[in-house]
Coordinates of C-alpha atoms in Angstrom, one line a residue:
X1 CA 89.1 70.3 115.5
X2 CA 89.3 73.0 113.0
X3 CA 89.3 72.4 109.4
X4 CA 91.6 73.7 106.6
X5 CA 88.7 75.2 105.1
X6 CA 87.8 77.4 108.5
X7 CA 90.8 78.6 108.6
X8 CA 91.4 79.6 105.3
X9 CA 87.3 81.6 105.9
X10 CA 88.8 83.2 109.0
X11 CA 92.5 84.4 107.4
X12 CA 90.4 85.5 104.5
X13 CA 87.7 87.2 106.8
X14 CA 90.8 88.7 109.4
X15 CA 92.5 90.4 106.4
X16 CA 88.7 92.1 105.1
X17 CA 88.2 93.2 108.7
X18 CA 91.8 94.8 108.4
X19 CA 90.9 95.9 105.1
X20 CA 88.2 97.9 105.7
X21 CA 89.2 99.5 109.2
X22 CA 92.0 100.8 107.3
X23 CA 90.3 102.2 105.2
X24 CA 87.9 103.8 107.4
X25 CA 90.3 105.0 109.7
X26 CA 92.1 106.7 106.0
X27 CA 88.7 108.2 105.6
X28 CA 88.5 110.2 109.3
X29 CA 85.2 112.1 108.8
X30 CA 85.1 112.4 104.9
X31 CA 82.1 110.9 103.9
X32 CA 81.5 108.7 100.6
X33 CA 79.3 110.5 97.8
X34 CA 77.5 108.4 95.2
X35 CA 76.4 111.1 92.3
X36 CA 75.2 110.0 89.0
X37 CA 71.8 109.6 86.8
X38 CA 68.6 108.3 87.9
X39 CA 68.7 104.5 87.8
X40 CA 72.5 104.4 88.3
X41 CA 71.8 102.5 91.4
X42 CA 73.2 105.2 94.4
X43 CA 70.6 103.8 96.6
X44 CA 70.7 99.9 96.4
X45 CA 74.1 100.8 95.9
X46 CA 75.1 103.1 98.7
X47 CA 72.9 100.7 101.1
X48 CA 75.3 97.3 100.7
X49 CA 78.4 99.9 100.5
X50 CA 77.4 101.1 104.0
X51 CA 76.8 97.8 105.3
X52 CA 80.0 96.4 104.6
X53 CA 82.2 99.5 105.8
X54 CA 79.8 100.0 108.8
X55 CA 78.7 103.7 108.1
X56 CA 75.5 105.1 108.3
X57 CA 73.6 105.5 104.8
X58 CA 71.3 108.2 104.0
X59 CA 69.5 108.8 101.0
X60 CA 69.4 112.7 99.9
X61 CA 66.1 112.4 98.4
X62 CA 64.3 111.0 101.6
X63 CA 65.5 113.6 103.5
X64 CA 64.9 116.5 100.9
X65 CA 61.1 114.4 101.1
X66 CA 61.2 114.4 104.6
X67 CA 62.2 118.3 105.2
X68 CA 59.7 118.9 102.5
X69 CA 56.7 117.1 104.0
X70 CA 55.9 115.8 99.8
X71 CA 57.6 113.6 97.3
X72 CA 59.7 115.0 94.6
X73 CA 57.3 114.4 92.7
X74 CA 54.9 116.8 94.5
X75 CA 57.3 119.0 95.3
X76 CA 57.8 119.7 91.5
X77 CA 54.4 120.0 90.7
X78 CA 53.7 122.5 93.0
X79 CA 57.0 124.2 93.6
X80 CA 58.5 124.1 90.0
X81 CA 62.8 122.5 89.6
X82 CA 64.4 125.5 90.4
X83 CA 62.8 125.3 94.8
X84 CA 63.8 121.7 94.7
X85 CA 67.3 122.7 93.3
X86 CA 67.5 125.2 96.4
X87 CA 66.2 122.7 99.2
X88 CA 68.4 120.0 97.2
X89 CA 71.7 122.4 98.2
X90 CA 70.2 123.2 101.6
X91 CA 69.8 119.4 102.2
X92 CA 73.2 118.2 100.8
X93 CA 75.5 121.3 103.1
X94 CA 73.4 119.8 105.9
X95 CA 74.1 115.7 106.0
X96 CA 77.7 116.5 104.5
X97 CA 78.5 118.3 108.2
X98 CA 77.9 114.7 110.0
X99 CA 80.9 112.6 108.5
X100 CA 81.6 109.5 107.4
X101 CA 78.7 107.8 106.4
X102 CA 77.7 107.2 103.5
X103 CA 75.6 109.5 101.1
X104 CA 73.3 108.6 98.0
X105 CA 72.4 111.9 95.9
X106 CA 70.3 113.0 93.9
X107 CA 71.0 113.0 90.2
X108 CA 70.7 116.9 90.1
X109 CA 72.9 117.5 93.0
X110 CA 76.5 117.4 92.0
X111 CA 75.4 120.2 89.1
X112 CA 75.7 122.6 91.5
X113 CA 78.5 124.5 91.9
X114 CA 78.6 125.0 95.6
X115 CA 77.3 121.2 96.4
X116 CA 80.6 120.1 94.4
X117 CA 82.9 122.3 96.5
X118 CA 81.1 121.2 99.6
X119 CA 81.2 117.2 98.4
X120 CA 85.5 118.4 97.4
X121 CA 86.0 119.4 101.4
X122 CA 83.7 117.0 103.0
X123 CA 83.6 113.8 101.1
X124 CA 85.2 111.4 98.2
X125 CA 82.5 111.8 95.1
X126 CA 82.2 108.5 93.4
X127 CA 80.5 108.6 89.5
X128 CA 78.3 105.7 89.2
X129 CA 78.5 105.1 85.0
X130 CA 76.3 103.4 83.2
X131 CA 75.4 103.5 79.2
X132 CA 72.4 105.3 78.5
X133 CA 70.9 101.7 77.1
X134 CA 71.2 100.4 80.8
X135 CA 69.9 103.8 82.1
X136 CA 66.7 103.6 80.2
X137 CA 65.8 99.8 80.7
X138 CA 66.1 100.3 84.4
X139 CA 63.9 103.9 84.9
X140 CA 61.3 103.1 81.5
X141 CA 58.9 101.8 83.2
X142 CA 59.0 103.8 86.9
X143 CA 56.6 106.7 85.9
X144 CA 58.0 109.4 89.4
X145 CA 61.0 110.1 87.4
X146 CA 59.4 114.2 87.1
X147 CA 62.1 114.7 84.3
X148 CA 61.6 112.7 81.9
X149 CA 57.4 113.1 82.0
X150 CA 57.7 114.4 77.9
X151 CA 56.5 112.9 74.7
X152 CA 59.5 111.6 74.3
X153 CA 61.4 110.4 77.7
X154 CA 64.0 108.3 76.2
X155 CA 65.3 111.4 73.8
X156 CA 64.7 113.1 77.6
X157 CA 67.0 111.0 79.0
X158 CA 69.8 111.2 76.5
X159 CA 69.8 115.1 76.3
X160 CA 70.3 114.9 80.2
X161 CA 73.1 112.6 80.0
X162 CA 74.7 114.9 77.3
X163 CA 74.5 117.6 79.6
X164 CA 75.1 116.3 83.3
X165 CA 77.9 113.8 82.2
X166 CA 80.6 116.4 82.3
X167 CA 80.2 117.3 85.7
X168 CA 79.7 114.1 86.8
X169 CA 83.3 113.1 85.6
X170 CA 84.7 115.3 87.7
X171 CA 84.2 112.8 90.6
X172 CA 87.2 111.8 92.5
X173 CA 86.3 108.1 91.5
X174 CA 84.3 106.6 88.6
X175 CA 83.0 103.1 88.9
X176 CA 81.0 101.2 85.8
X177 CA 77.2 100.5 87.3
X178 CA 76.3 97.4 85.4
X179 CA 73.6 94.8 85.8
X180 CA 74.6 92.2 88.2
X181 CA 75.4 91.5 91.3
X182 CA 75.4 94.6 94.1
X183 CA 78.2 93.4 95.9
X184 CA 80.6 93.6 93.4
X185 CA 80.3 96.9 92.7
X186 CA 80.7 97.8 96.3
X187 CA 84.0 95.9 95.7
X188 CA 84.9 97.8 92.6
X189 CA 84.2 101.2 94.5
X190 CA 86.2 100.2 97.6
X191 CA 88.9 99.5 95.3
X192 CA 89.2 102.5 93.6
X193 CA 88.5 104.6 96.4
X194 CA 91.6 102.6 98.0
X195 CA 93.5 103.5 94.8
X196 CA 92.3 107.4 95.5
X197 CA 93.1 107.9 99.1
X198 CA 96.6 106.6 98.6
X199 CA 97.8 109.7 96.5
X200 CA 95.2 112.2 98.5
X201 CA 95.8 114.6 101.0
X202 CA 93.7 115.0 103.5
X203 CA 91.1 118.1 103.3
X204 CA 91.7 120.8 105.2
X205 CA 89.8 121.9 107.8
X206 CA 86.7 123.7 107.7
X207 CA 87.4 126.7 110.3
X208 CA 86.5 130.2 110.4
X209 CA 90.0 131.1 110.0
X210 CA 90.0 129.2 107.0
X211 CA 87.0 129.0 105.6
X212 CA 85.3 127.5 102.2
X213 CA 86.1 128.8 99.0
X214 CA 83.4 127.7 96.9
X215 CA 84.9 128.9 94.1
X216 CA 87.2 126.0 93.8
X217 CA 85.4 123.3 92.7
X218 CA 88.0 120.8 92.4
X219 CA 88.8 118.1 95.2
X220 CA 92.6 118.5 96.1
X221 CA 95.6 116.9 94.0
X222 CA 96.6 113.6 95.1
X223 CA 100.1 113.7 95.8
X224 CA 103.4 111.2 95.7
X225 CA 104.0 109.8 99.4
X226 CA 107.2 109.4 98.4
X227 CA 108.0 113.3 97.5
X228 CA 105.3 115.5 97.8
X229 CA 105.1 116.1 93.9
X230 CA 101.2 116.5 92.7
X231 CA 101.0 113.5 90.3
X232 CA 97.2 113.8 89.5
X233 CA 94.1 115.4 89.3
X234 CA 90.9 114.9 91.1
X235 CA 89.8 112.1 88.1
X236 CA 93.0 110.5 88.2
X237 CA 94.8 112.2 85.6
X238 CA 98.1 113.9 85.6
X239 CA 97.2 117.5 86.3
X240 CA 96.8 120.3 83.8
X241 CA 97.3 116.9 81.0
X242 CA 95.5 118.8 78.4
X243 CA 97.3 121.9 79.0
X244 CA 100.8 120.6 78.4
X245 CA 103.5 121.0 76.2
X246 CA 102.4 120.8 72.6
X247 CA 99.4 119.5 73.9
X248 CA 101.3 116.4 75.3
X249 CA 100.6 114.7 78.9
X250 CA 102.8 115.8 81.3
X251 CA 106.0 113.6 82.3
X252 CA 105.8 111.5 85.0
X253 CA 109.6 110.8 86.5
X254 CA 110.2 107.0 88.6
X255 CA 113.2 106.5 90.5
X256 CA 114.8 102.5 90.9
X257 CA 116.5 103.0 94.1
X258 CA 119.7 100.8 94.0
X259 CA 122.1 102.9 95.9
X260 CA 125.3 103.2 93.2
X261 CA 123.4 101.9 90.4
X262 CA 119.9 103.7 91.1
X263 CA 118.2 104.9 88.0
X264 CA 115.7 106.8 86.8
X265 CA 112.2 106.2 84.2
X266 CA 111.3 108.9 82.1
X267 CA 107.7 108.5 81.1
X268 CA 106.4 110.8 78.6
X269 CA 105.4 111.6 74.8
X270 CA 108.2 112.2 72.3
X271 CA 111.0 110.7 74.4
X272 CA 112.8 109.2 71.6
X273 CA 113.2 112.7 69.8
X274 CA 114.7 114.0 73.0
X275 CA 116.8 110.9 73.7
X276 CA 120.4 112.1 72.5
X277 CA 119.9 115.0 75.2
X278 CA 118.8 112.4 77.6
X279 CA 122.1 109.9 76.6
X280 CA 124.3 113.0 76.0
X281 CA 124.1 113.8 79.6
X282 CA 124.3 111.1 81.0
X283 CA 127.2 109.9 79.5
X284 CA 129.2 113.3 78.2
X285 CA 131.5 111.7 75.2
X286 CA 130.1 108.4 75.1
X287 CA 129.7 106.5 72.0
X288 CA 126.7 104.1 71.6
X289 CA 125.5 101.0 69.6
X290 CA 121.7 100.6 68.7
X291 CA 120.1 97.3 68.7
X292 CA 116.8 97.4 67.8
X293 CA 114.5 94.7 65.2
X294 CA 113.7 95.4 61.7
X295 CA 110.0 96.5 62.4
X296 CA 110.5 98.8 65.0
X297 CA 114.0 100.2 63.1
X298 CA 111.5 101.4 59.7
X299 CA 109.3 103.3 62.7
X300 CA 111.8 104.9 64.9
X301 CA 115.5 104.5 63.7
X302 CA 115.6 107.7 61.7
X303 CA 114.0 109.5 64.7
X304 CA 116.4 107.8 67.2
X305 CA 120.0 108.5 65.2
X306 CA 118.8 112.1 63.8
X307 CA 118.7 112.9 68.3
X308 CA 121.6 111.7 68.2
X309 CA 123.6 113.3 65.7
X310 CA 121.9 116.6 66.6
X311 CA 124.1 116.1 70.2
X312 CA 127.3 114.4 68.4
X313 CA 127.0 111.0 69.9
X314 CA 128.9 108.6 68.0
X315 CA 126.6 105.8 67.3
X316 CA 126.4 102.0 65.1
X317 CA 123.4 100.1 64.7
X318 CA 122.5 96.5 65.1
X319 CA 119.2 95.2 63.5
X320 CA 118.1 91.8 64.2
X321 CA 114.9 90.0 62.9
X322 CA 112.3 91.2 64.7
X323 CA 110.2 88.2 67.4
X324 CA 111.5 85.8 70.0
X325 CA 113.6 83.5 67.8
X326 CA 116.0 86.4 67.9
X327 CA 116.6 85.8 72.1
X328 CA 118.9 82.8 70.8
X329 CA 122.3 81.6 70.9
X330 CA 123.1 82.7 67.4
X331 CA 122.1 86.3 67.4
X332 CA 123.3 87.0 70.8
X333 CA 126.5 86.4 69.3
X334 CA 126.0 88.4 66.1
X335 CA 125.0 91.5 68.1
X336 CA 127.8 91.0 70.6
X337 CA 130.3 91.1 67.6
X338 CA 128.8 94.0 66.0
X339 CA 129.4 95.5 69.1
X340 CA 132.5 94.8 69.8
X341 CA 133.6 95.3 65.8
X342 CA 132.2 99.5 66.5
X343 CA 134.8 99.4 68.7
X344 CA 132.6 101.0 71.7
X345 CA 134.8 101.0 74.8
X346 CA 133.5 99.8 78.4
X347 CA 132.3 103.5 79.2
X348 CA 130.3 103.6 75.9
X349 CA 126.5 102.6 75.9
X350 CA 124.6 99.7 74.5
X351 CA 121.0 101.4 73.7
X352 CA 118.1 99.1 73.1
X353 CA 115.2 100.1 70.9
X354 CA 112.5 98.2 70.4
X355 CA 109.9 95.5 72.7
X356 CA 111.0 92.9 74.9
X357 CA 112.7 91.1 73.1
X358 CA 115.0 94.1 72.4
X359 CA 115.9 94.3 75.9
X360 CA 116.3 91.2 76.7
X361 CA 118.9 90.3 74.1
X362 CA 120.6 93.8 74.1
X363 CA 121.1 93.8 77.9
X364 CA 122.7 90.4 77.8
X365 CA 124.9 91.8 75.8
X366 CA 126.1 94.7 77.5
X367 CA 126.3 92.8 80.4
X368 CA 128.4 90.7 78.4
X369 CA 130.6 92.6 76.6
X370 CA 134.2 93.5 77.8
X371 CA 132.8 91.9 81.8
X372 CA 130.1 95.0 81.3
X373 CA 128.7 98.1 79.8
X374 CA 126.5 101.0 80.6
X375 CA 123.0 100.5 79.0
X376 CA 119.8 102.3 78.2
X377 CA 116.4 101.4 77.7
X378 CA 114.0 103.0 75.2
X379 CA 110.9 100.2 75.1
X380 CA 108.5 101.2 72.7
X381 CA 106.3 98.6 73.7
X382 CA 103.5 98.6 76.2
X383 CA 104.7 95.1 77.8
X384 CA 108.6 96.3 77.9
X385 CA 107.4 99.9 79.3
X386 CA 105.6 98.7 82.1
X387 CA 107.6 95.3 82.6
X388 CA 110.7 94.3 81.2
X389 CA 112.3 97.3 80.9
X390 CA 112.5 98.0 84.1
X391 CA 114.5 96.0 87.1
X392 CA 117.3 94.0 85.0
X393 CA 116.8 91.3 83.5
X394 CA 118.4 90.2 80.5
X395 CA 118.8 87.3 79.0
X396 CA 117.4 84.8 76.2
X397 CA 116.3 81.7 75.5
X398 CA 117.4 77.8 75.4
X399 CA 116.1 74.9 73.6
X400 CA 115.1 73.6 77.4
X401 CA 113.1 76.9 78.4
X402 CA 112.5 80.5 78.4
X403 CA 115.0 83.2 79.6
X404 CA 116.9 80.1 81.3
X405 CA 120.6 82.2 80.1
X406 CA 121.1 85.3 81.4
X407 CA 122.3 87.8 83.7
X408 CA 121.2 90.5 86.5
X409 CA 122.4 94.1 84.7
X410 CA 120.4 97.0 85.6
X411 CA 119.9 99.8 83.3
X412 CA 121.5 103.4 83.5
X413 CA 118.2 105.0 82.3
X414 CA 114.6 104.1 80.8
X415 CA 112.9 106.4 78.3
X416 CA 109.6 105.0 77.5
X417 CA 108.1 107.3 75.1
X418 CA 104.4 107.1 75.0
X419 CA 103.8 108.0 71.7
X420 CA 106.2 105.2 70.1
X421 CA 102.7 102.7 71.4
X422 CA 100.7 105.1 69.2
X423 CA 102.1 102.6 66.2
X424 CA 101.8 99.0 67.6
X425 CA 99.8 96.8 67.2
X426 CA 96.2 96.5 68.6
X427 CA 97.2 93.0 69.6
X428 CA 100.7 94.2 71.2
X429 CA 98.9 96.5 72.9
X430 CA 96.8 94.3 73.9
X431 CA 99.6 91.9 75.1
X432 CA 101.0 93.9 77.3
X433 CA 97.9 95.3 79.2
X434 CA 98.2 91.8 80.7
X435 CA 101.4 93.2 82.3
X436 CA 99.6 96.3 83.9
X437 CA 97.0 94.3 85.3
X438 CA 99.3 92.0 87.1
X439 CA 100.6 95.1 89.1
X440 CA 97.1 95.5 90.6
X441 CA 96.6 91.5 91.1
X442 CA 100.2 91.1 93.2
X443 CA 99.5 93.8 95.5
X444 CA 97.5 96.9 94.7
X445 CA 93.4 96.1 94.1
X446 CA 92.8 99.7 93.6
X447 CA 94.0 100.4 91.2
X448 CA 92.4 96.6 89.5
X449 CA 89.9 98.9 90.0
X450 CA 90.6 101.9 88.7
X451 CA 92.1 100.2 85.6
X452 CA 88.2 98.6 85.3
X453 CA 86.8 102.0 85.1
X454 CA 89.7 104.1 83.1
X455 CA 91.3 101.1 80.7
X456 CA 90.0 102.8 77.5
X457 CA 91.9 105.8 78.5
X458 CA 95.0 103.5 78.5
X459 CA 94.7 102.2 75.0
X460 CA 93.3 105.4 73.8
X461 CA 96.1 107.6 75.2
X462 CA 96.9 110.8 76.7
X463 CA 96.9 110.8 80.6
X464 CA 95.4 108.3 81.6
X465 CA 98.0 105.6 79.9
X466 CA 100.6 107.5 81.3
X467 CA 99.0 107.3 84.5
X468 CA 99.0 103.8 83.5
X469 CA 102.9 103.4 82.7
X470 CA 104.2 105.1 85.8
X471 CA 101.8 103.4 88.7
X472 CA 103.0 99.9 87.2
X473 CA 106.8 101.3 86.6
X474 CA 106.2 102.6 90.4
X475 CA 105.2 98.9 91.6
X476 CA 108.0 97.7 90.0
X477 CA 110.7 99.8 91.2
X478 CA 109.5 99.2 94.6
X479 CA 109.9 95.7 94.2
X480 CA 113.4 95.7 92.8
X481 CA 114.0 97.8 95.4
X482 CA 113.5 95.4 98.0
X483 CA 115.0 92.3 96.2
X484 CA 116.8 92.8 93.0
X485 CA 118.1 89.6 92.4
X486 CA 114.4 87.6 92.8
X487 CA 115.6 85.5 96.5
X488 CA 111.7 86.8 98.1
X489 CA 109.1 88.9 97.0
X490 CA 109.9 89.9 93.5
X491 CA 108.4 86.7 92.3
X492 CA 105.3 88.3 92.6
X493 CA 106.1 89.4 89.5
X494 CA 105.9 86.2 88.0
X495 CA 102.1 85.6 88.3
X496 CA 100.8 83.7 85.7
X497 CA 103.8 83.6 84.0
X498 CA 104.6 79.8 85.4
X499 CA 101.8 78.6 82.9
X500 CA 102.1 81.7 80.4
X501 CA 105.6 80.5 79.7
X502 CA 104.9 76.7 79.7
X503 CA 101.9 77.2 76.8
X504 CA 104.7 79.8 74.8
X505 CA 107.1 76.4 75.4
X506 CA 104.9 74.3 73.9
X507 CA 103.7 77.0 71.6
X508 CA 107.5 77.0 70.1
X509 CA 107.3 80.9 70.3
X510 CA 104.9 81.0 67.7
X511 CA 103.8 84.7 67.6
X512 CA 101.4 83.9 65.1
X513 CA 99.4 81.8 67.7
X514 CA 100.3 82.9 71.2
X515 CA 102.6 86.3 72.2
X516 CA 104.0 86.4 75.5
X517 CA 101.5 88.9 77.1
X518 CA 98.9 86.8 75.9
X519 CA 99.9 83.6 78.0
X520 CA 100.6 85.7 81.0
X521 CA 96.8 86.8 80.6
X522 CA 95.7 83.2 80.8
X523 CA 98.2 82.3 82.7
X524 CA 96.5 84.5 85.3
X525 CA 93.6 83.8 84.8
X526 CA 94.6 80.2 85.5
X527 CA 95.7 81.1 88.8
X528 CA 93.2 82.9 90.5
X529 CA 90.8 79.8 88.7
X530 CA 93.1 77.2 90.2
X531 CA 93.4 79.7 94.2
X532 CA 89.7 79.2 94.3
X533 CA 89.8 76.0 93.5
X534 CA 92.3 75.3 96.5
X535 CA 89.7 77.4 98.8
X536 CA 92.6 80.5 98.9
X537 CA 90.7 82.7 97.1
X538 CA 87.0 83.5 96.8
X539 CA 85.4 82.9 93.1
X540 CA 84.1 86.0 92.7
X541 CA 87.9 87.2 92.5
X542 CA 88.6 84.7 90.3
X543 CA 85.4 85.7 87.7
X544 CA 86.3 89.6 88.0
X545 CA 89.8 89.2 87.0
X546 CA 88.7 86.9 84.5
X547 CA 85.4 89.4 83.4
X548 CA 88.4 92.8 83.1
X549 CA 90.7 90.6 80.8
X550 CA 88.2 89.2 78.7
X551 CA 86.3 93.2 78.5
X552 CA 90.0 94.8 77.0
X553 CA 90.2 91.1 74.3
X554 CA 92.7 89.2 75.8
X555 CA 92.3 85.3 76.7
X556 CA 91.9 83.3 79.7
X557 CA 91.2 80.3 78.8
X558 CA 93.7 76.7 77.5
X559 CA 91.0 76.9 74.8
X560 CA 91.2 80.1 73.6
X561 CA 94.7 78.8 72.1
X562 CA 93.3 78.2 69.1
X563 CA 94.9 75.3 66.6
X564 CA 97.1 74.0 69.8
X565 CA 97.0 70.6 70.9
X566 CA 97.6 70.4 74.6
X567 CA 97.3 68.0 77.4
X568 CA 97.8 68.1 81.3
X569 CA 101.3 66.6 81.4
X570 CA 102.8 68.3 78.1
X571 CA 101.8 71.2 80.6
X572 CA 103.6 70.0 83.5
X573 CA 106.6 68.8 82.2
X574 CA 107.2 72.1 80.5
X575 CA 106.1 73.9 84.0
X576 CA 109.8 72.0 84.9
X577 CA 112.1 74.2 82.9
X578 CA 111.0 77.0 84.5
X579 CA 113.3 78.8 86.1
X580 CA 110.9 78.9 89.3
X581 CA 111.4 75.2 89.7
X582 CA 113.2 74.8 93.4
X583 CA 114.7 71.5 93.8
X584 CA 112.4 69.8 91.4
X585 CA 109.0 71.0 93.1
X586 CA 107.1 73.4 91.4
X587 CA 106.7 77.1 92.2
X588 CA 103.4 79.5 91.0
X589 CA 101.6 82.9 92.5
X590 CA 98.6 82.4 94.3
X591 CA 95.6 84.4 95.4
X592 CA 94.1 84.9 98.6
X593 CA 92.4 88.1 96.2
X594 CA 92.7 90.5 94.0
X595 CA 95.2 93.0 95.3
X596 CA 96.8 90.3 97.7
X597 CA 98.9 87.4 95.8
X598 CA 101.8 85.0 97.4
X599 CA 104.6 82.6 96.8
X600 CA 103.4 78.9 96.8
X601 CA 106.4 77.0 97.0
X602 CA 106.7 73.2 96.5
X603 CA 102.4 73.1 95.2
X604 CA 101.8 70.0 94.7
X605 CA 102.1 68.6 91.3
X606 CA 98.8 66.2 90.9
X607 CA 96.9 69.1 92.2
X608 CA 98.4 71.5 89.2
X609 CA 97.6 67.8 87.1
X610 CA 93.9 68.0 88.2
X611 CA 93.4 71.1 87.9
X612 CA 94.2 71.2 84.5
X613 CA 92.9 68.1 83.4
X614 CA 89.6 70.2 84.6
X615 CA 90.6 73.3 82.4
X616 CA 91.0 71.3 79.5
X617 CA 87.7 69.3 79.9
X618 CA 85.5 72.8 80.4
X619 CA 87.1 73.5 77.2
X620 CA 85.7 77.3 77.3

């Protein structure tokens, strides 16, 4: 008889086999070319990557030594570095001709313009990026590195890094080289390549009628598979990011396709100052009511009102207290009465200016007043821009649980001003980032891999931030278009929320101790560990998820909620108030691996209780 664990293992193996087959088929005759500084692990990681993909492995340095009949150190000593570089260029040209394969290059190979151009045409370049301290620790005990034969080799290493990093940064994919299992690096490389290939067209064939233009050193720009629009350059950033208007990254637009109720999500810096024009074009002659909270009003209300005044849009303002407590029956009634008192008609607009709380509250008011008014979302938090402002979920809280009273009411337009996120406290931005990670975990392993290497860019702003917001919105828009009212796979968007909402309810929505995104972060880590405990997901994937969330500063354990007494029974009781409970049975989003989650209904409450008890007993 076949055991349950064997069935799970066979299922996991089948998924991985199909995934690898899909990736190698997409690569075609292109090679994977590992670039980076000496000591970054190109050879050791490349061997394991080739084995995982079933491709030949080639070490360019070994090929050079074989062609020259001497070691690299001997080539340097006898002929000098210029002769070595010329030989390296010729060897790279030769081994790139016969793909697909995994190629580990020498540290200086990618600096050569001709070699970079050939790699762009014949392969996908992966930069294994390591911190200087990591590299120095790895190479300092090795005496065969010709470039480090100097009185101060550590200083030489750092000087070379400063010279070479701008060249390495032109690779198609960047993966951080850390100390740890090579298998983890291999998985991150595969995820990153999957993400890159999704938006990368096949390279033009190298034929006599279409010769290689060696003056062009960048890879083909990835395109939207849906529209053909160029979205990002080879580094994963929007094309021309540094040359946008007023130095801003270029805008992105995502369409939520719901037939007659379809709408656009615009993502760019400065949209609040331009909102009047967008609203005037959306609803010529309409008046509007701005619903916001006191904190957001202090920062952004004047700019929005100025924009509306400039376009002659009549408007009124409703300001509510900040925080989750405003998602109440009392505040909802105040907002509705204020909008009605402003004599707004059914054809006018409600504008939600703020984070997720304001979007939910204003949206529910718009759904209810005069049996339905149009509304515009202007989300000012990361969480709202990537999640709550998209998809039409509106509502308020009850004493019995979160978001238990509400309606599905789609906005007519979403204006996500990326620059508005600069005013967020660091904690709020991190909390919103949990929702960005969610999209990678539920169905896009490549995006999760990209976030692992680009999260600092997302936090600092610019092209990486626009990229992350747009990718998240596209993912949600696709799910909403398939399942608007959450009767199917839209439930995947609740990864971590069954745990997270229960914790928020026990905490009485006290934002000083726990905010929504932090609850989601803990919930996602719990969901992956619970999946691993059930034998559904490798423990390595659960560890990888937790490691990334911790790296950015998010909580991942129940013990991370300071000052909140918890017990397993209390958490279970709070879960039974969740909207996803059906006929008294708990529903969870569980994982098979990073990028592959599923809806699990009728999960045994006693299994959940035992898992939570273990988590509480561990206390770390």
